[in-house]
GROMACS .gro file of C-alpha atoms in nm:
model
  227
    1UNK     CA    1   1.574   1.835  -1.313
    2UNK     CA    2   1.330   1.572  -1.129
    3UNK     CA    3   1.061   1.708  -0.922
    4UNK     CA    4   1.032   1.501  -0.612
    5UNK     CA    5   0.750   1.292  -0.508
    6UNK     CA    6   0.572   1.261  -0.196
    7UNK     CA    7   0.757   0.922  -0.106
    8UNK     CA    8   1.052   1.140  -0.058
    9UNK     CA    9   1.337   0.911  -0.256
   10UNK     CA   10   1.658   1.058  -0.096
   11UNK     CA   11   1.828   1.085  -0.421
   12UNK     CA   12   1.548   1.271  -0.578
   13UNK     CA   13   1.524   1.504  -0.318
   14UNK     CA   14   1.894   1.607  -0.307
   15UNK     CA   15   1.886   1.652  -0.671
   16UNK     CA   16   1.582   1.874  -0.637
   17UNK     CA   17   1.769   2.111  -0.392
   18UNK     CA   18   2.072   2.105  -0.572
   19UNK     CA   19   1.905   2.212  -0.879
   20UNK     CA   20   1.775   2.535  -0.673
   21UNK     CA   21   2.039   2.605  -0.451
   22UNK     CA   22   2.189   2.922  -0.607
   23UNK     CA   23   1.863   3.149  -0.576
   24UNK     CA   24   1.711   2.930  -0.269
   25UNK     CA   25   1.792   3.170  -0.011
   26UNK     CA   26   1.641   3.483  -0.205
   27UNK     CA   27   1.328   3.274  -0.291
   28UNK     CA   28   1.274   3.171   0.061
   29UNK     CA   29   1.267   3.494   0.178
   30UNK     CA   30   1.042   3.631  -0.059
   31UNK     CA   31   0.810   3.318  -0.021
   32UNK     CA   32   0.806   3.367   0.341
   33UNK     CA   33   0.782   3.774   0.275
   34UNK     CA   34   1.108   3.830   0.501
   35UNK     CA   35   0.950   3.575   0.819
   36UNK     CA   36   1.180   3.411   0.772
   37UNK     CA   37   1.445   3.572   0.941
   38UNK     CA   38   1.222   3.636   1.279
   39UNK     CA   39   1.176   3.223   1.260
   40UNK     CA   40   1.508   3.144   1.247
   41UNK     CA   41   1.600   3.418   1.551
   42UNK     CA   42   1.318   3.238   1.733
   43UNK     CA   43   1.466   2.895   1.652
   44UNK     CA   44   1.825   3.030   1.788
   45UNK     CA   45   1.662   3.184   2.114
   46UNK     CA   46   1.447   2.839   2.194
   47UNK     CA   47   1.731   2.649   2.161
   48UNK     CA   48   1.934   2.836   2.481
   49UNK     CA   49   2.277   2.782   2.335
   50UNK     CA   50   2.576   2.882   2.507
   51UNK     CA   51   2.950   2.946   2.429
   52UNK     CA   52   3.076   2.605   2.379
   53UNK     CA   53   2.749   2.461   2.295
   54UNK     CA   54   2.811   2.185   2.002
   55UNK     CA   55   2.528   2.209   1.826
   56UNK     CA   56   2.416   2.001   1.452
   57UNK     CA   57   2.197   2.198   1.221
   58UNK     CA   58   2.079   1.908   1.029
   59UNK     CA   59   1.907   1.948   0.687
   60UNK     CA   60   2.094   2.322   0.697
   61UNK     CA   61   2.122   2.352   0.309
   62UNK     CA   62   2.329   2.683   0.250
   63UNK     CA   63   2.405   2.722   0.670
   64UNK     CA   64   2.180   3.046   0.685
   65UNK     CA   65   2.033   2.910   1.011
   66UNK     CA   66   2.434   2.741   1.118
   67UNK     CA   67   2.517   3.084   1.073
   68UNK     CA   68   2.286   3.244   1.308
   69UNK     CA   69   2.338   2.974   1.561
   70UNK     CA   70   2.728   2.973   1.518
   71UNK     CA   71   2.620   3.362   1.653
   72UNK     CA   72   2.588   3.251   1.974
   73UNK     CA   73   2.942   3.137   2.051
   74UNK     CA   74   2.794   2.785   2.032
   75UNK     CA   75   3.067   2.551   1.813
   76UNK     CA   76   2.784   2.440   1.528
   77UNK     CA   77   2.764   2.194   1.208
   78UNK     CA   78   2.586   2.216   0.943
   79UNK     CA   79   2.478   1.906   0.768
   80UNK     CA   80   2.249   1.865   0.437
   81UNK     CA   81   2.239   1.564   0.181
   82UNK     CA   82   2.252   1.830  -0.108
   83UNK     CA   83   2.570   1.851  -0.257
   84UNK     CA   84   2.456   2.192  -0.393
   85UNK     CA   85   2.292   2.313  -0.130
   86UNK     CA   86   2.658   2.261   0.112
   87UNK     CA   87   2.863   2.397  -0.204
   88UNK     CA   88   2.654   2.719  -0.221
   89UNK     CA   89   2.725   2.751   0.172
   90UNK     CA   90   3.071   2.670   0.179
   91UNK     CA   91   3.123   3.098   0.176
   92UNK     CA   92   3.031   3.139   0.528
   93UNK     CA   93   3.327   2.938   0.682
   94UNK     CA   94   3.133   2.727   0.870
   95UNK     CA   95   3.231   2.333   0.965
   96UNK     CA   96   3.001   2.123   0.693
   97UNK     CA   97   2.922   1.771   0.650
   98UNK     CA   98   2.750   1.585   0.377
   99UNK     CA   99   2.521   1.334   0.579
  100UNK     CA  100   2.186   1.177   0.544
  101UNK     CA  101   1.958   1.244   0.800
  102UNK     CA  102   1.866   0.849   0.873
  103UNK     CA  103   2.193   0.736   0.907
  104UNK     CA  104   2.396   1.033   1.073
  105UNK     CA  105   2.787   0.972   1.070
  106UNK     CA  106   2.815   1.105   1.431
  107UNK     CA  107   2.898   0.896   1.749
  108UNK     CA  108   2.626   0.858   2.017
  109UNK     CA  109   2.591   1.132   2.245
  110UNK     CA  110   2.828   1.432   2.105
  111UNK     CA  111   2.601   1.713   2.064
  112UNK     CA  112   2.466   1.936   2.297
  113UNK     CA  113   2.178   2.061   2.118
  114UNK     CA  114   2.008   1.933   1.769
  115UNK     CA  115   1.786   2.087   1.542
  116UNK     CA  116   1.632   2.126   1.186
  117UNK     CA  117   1.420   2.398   1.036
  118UNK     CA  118   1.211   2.315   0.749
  119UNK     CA  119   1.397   2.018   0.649
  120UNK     CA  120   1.216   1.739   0.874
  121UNK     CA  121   0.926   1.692   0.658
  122UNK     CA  122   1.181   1.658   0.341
  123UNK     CA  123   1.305   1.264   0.518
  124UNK     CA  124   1.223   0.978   0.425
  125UNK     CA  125   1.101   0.821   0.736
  126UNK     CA  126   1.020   1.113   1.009
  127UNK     CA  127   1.074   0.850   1.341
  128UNK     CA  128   1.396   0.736   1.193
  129UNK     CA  129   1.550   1.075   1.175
  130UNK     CA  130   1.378   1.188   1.496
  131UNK     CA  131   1.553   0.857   1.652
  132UNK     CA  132   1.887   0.938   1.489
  133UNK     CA  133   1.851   1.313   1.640
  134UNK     CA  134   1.794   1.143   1.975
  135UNK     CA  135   2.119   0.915   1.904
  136UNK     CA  136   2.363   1.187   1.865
  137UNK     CA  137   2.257   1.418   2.181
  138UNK     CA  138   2.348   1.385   2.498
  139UNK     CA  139   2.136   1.314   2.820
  140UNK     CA  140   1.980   1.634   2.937
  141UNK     CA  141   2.075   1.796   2.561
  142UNK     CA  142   1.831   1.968   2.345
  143UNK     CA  143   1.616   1.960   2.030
  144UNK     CA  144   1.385   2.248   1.837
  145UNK     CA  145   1.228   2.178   1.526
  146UNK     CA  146   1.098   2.511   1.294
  147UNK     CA  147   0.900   2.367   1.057
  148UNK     CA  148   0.594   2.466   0.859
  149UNK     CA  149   0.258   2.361   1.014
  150UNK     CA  150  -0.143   2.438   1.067
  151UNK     CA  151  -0.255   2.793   1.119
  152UNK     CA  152  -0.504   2.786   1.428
  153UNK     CA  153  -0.754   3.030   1.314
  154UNK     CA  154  -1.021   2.938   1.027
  155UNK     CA  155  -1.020   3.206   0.811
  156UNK     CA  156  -0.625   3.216   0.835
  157UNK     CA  157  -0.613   2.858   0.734
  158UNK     CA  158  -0.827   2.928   0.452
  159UNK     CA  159  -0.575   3.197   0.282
  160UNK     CA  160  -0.312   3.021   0.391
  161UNK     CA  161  -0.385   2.723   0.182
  162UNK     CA  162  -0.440   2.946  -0.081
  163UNK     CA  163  -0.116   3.066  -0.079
  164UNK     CA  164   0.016   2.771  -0.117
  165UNK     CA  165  -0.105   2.689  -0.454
  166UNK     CA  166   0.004   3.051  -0.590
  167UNK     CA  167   0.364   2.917  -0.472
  168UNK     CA  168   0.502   2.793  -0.787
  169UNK     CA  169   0.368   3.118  -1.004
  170UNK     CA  170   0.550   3.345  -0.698
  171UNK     CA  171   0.855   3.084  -0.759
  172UNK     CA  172   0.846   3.102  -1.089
  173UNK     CA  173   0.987   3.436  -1.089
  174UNK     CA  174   1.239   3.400  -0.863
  175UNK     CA  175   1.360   3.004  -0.912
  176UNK     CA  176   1.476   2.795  -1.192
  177UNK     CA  177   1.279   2.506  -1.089
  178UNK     CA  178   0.891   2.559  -0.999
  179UNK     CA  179   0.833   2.208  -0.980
  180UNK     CA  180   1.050   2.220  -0.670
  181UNK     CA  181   0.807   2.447  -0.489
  182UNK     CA  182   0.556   2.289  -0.605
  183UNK     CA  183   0.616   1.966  -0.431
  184UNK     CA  184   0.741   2.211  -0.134
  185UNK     CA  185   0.353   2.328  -0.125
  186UNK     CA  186   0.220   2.009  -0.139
  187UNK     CA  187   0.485   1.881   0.133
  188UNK     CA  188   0.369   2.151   0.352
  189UNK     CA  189   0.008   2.043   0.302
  190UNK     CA  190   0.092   1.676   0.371
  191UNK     CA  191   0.311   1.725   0.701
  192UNK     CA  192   0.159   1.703   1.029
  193UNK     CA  193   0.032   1.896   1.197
  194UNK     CA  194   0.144   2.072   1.585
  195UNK     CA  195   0.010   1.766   1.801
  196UNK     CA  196   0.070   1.498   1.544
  197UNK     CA  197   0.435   1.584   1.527
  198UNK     CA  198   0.474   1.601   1.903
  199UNK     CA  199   0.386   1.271   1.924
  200UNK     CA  200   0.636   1.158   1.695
  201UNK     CA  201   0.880   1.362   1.828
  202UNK     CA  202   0.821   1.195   2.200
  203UNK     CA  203   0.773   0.853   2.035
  204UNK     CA  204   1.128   0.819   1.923
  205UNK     CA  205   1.262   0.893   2.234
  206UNK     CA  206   1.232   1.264   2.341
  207UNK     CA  207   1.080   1.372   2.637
  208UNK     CA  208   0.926   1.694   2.784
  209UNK     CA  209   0.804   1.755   2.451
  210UNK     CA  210   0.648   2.124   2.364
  211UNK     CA  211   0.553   2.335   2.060
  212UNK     CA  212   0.504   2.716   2.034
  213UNK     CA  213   0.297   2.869   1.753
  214UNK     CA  214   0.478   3.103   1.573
  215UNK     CA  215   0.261   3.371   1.293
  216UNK     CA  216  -0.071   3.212   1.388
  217UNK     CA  217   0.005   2.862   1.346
  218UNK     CA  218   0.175   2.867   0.982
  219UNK     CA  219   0.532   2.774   1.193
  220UNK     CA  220   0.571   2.587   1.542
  221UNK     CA  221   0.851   2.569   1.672
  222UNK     CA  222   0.878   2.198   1.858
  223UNK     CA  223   1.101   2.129   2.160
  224UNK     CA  224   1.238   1.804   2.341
  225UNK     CA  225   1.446   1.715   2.578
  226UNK     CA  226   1.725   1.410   2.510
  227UNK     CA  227   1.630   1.183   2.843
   0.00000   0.00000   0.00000
């Protein structure tokens, strides 16, 4: 199994996350020591989604956070370019689609709300897909983006950081592939950070653009309306 790089080749990436798609779900959580369930319930409450709603959860992997949206009543997609990741998924009965996130295969305009969570940072080129997010949403619909990010207190920073270089011992109890979290630490590291991403988010095309700090900083949640 390859262990992606920083220049974020597509292929190697979707190889990576097919190659740990069967315990991903369990790892996460115990990475994230269970936040990760009170991010994605914050994701689903920011984006406002009513009965109806169609909604794309791009970069989904296994649907976890399709599933909590579908919740709602909103009519949701989940869309990943791991092969694995969608096949491990396909239990929940939710509508999938195999798609790279710079070159969506959805018309202009067709979905209500949009939104990824911890899967930005994973593409290629981070305008392109913001662009492409912009693309398929309606005027006046809506995007949130949970995704890793800077802690705003020193000392939390600090540990936090420090954390993320025990990641791949935690992992390797847990994953087949600790080369994969690896290279998810040193993504993490690499992304960002709360202002930097706003401004990418309103450069390709977004307005009203906002971010809330979720567990000190380590998550923001960004949000943007499609003008």
């Amino acid at each position: 199994m390859v262990r992606a790089g920083l220049d974020k080749n597509p292929r190697e990436v979707a190889e990576m996350f097919d190659g740990v798609a069967r315990r991903y779900d369990f790892t996460n959580t115990v990475l994230a020591m269970g936040m990760d369930r009170r991010w994605r319930a914050k994701t689903t409450r920011a984006l406002d989604l009513r009965p109806g709603d169609r909604v794309l959860d791009l970069a989904a992997g296994t649907a976890t956070s399709t599933a909590d949206l579908a919740s709602t009543g909103a009519w949701c997609v989940a869309a990943d370019f791991s092969f694995g990741m969608l096949q491990r998924g396909k239990r929940r009965g939710l509508p999938m689609v195999a798609a790279d996130g710079l070159r969506l295969p959805f018309a202009d305009g067709v979905f209500d709300a949009v939104t990824v969570s911890f899967g930005l940072r994973n593409m290629q080129e981070t305008s392109l897909a913001l662009s492409e997010l912009a693309r398929v949403t309606r005027s006046g619909g809506r995007l949130v983006i949970c995704e890793f990010s800077r802690p705003t207190w020193g000392p939390m920073r600090l540990g936090y950081h420090t954390y993320l270089r025990a990641f791949p011992v935690i992992a390797r109890r847990f994953s087949s592939n600790t080369d994969a979290y690896a290279y998810l630490a040193e993504s993490i590291k690499a992304w960002p950070d709360q202002r930097e991403l706003a401004e990418l988010i309103a450069g390709a095309g977004w307005e009203d653009v906002a971010w809330r700090n979720l567990t000190g900083g380590v998550v923001a949640l960004h949000r943007a309306v499609k003008p």
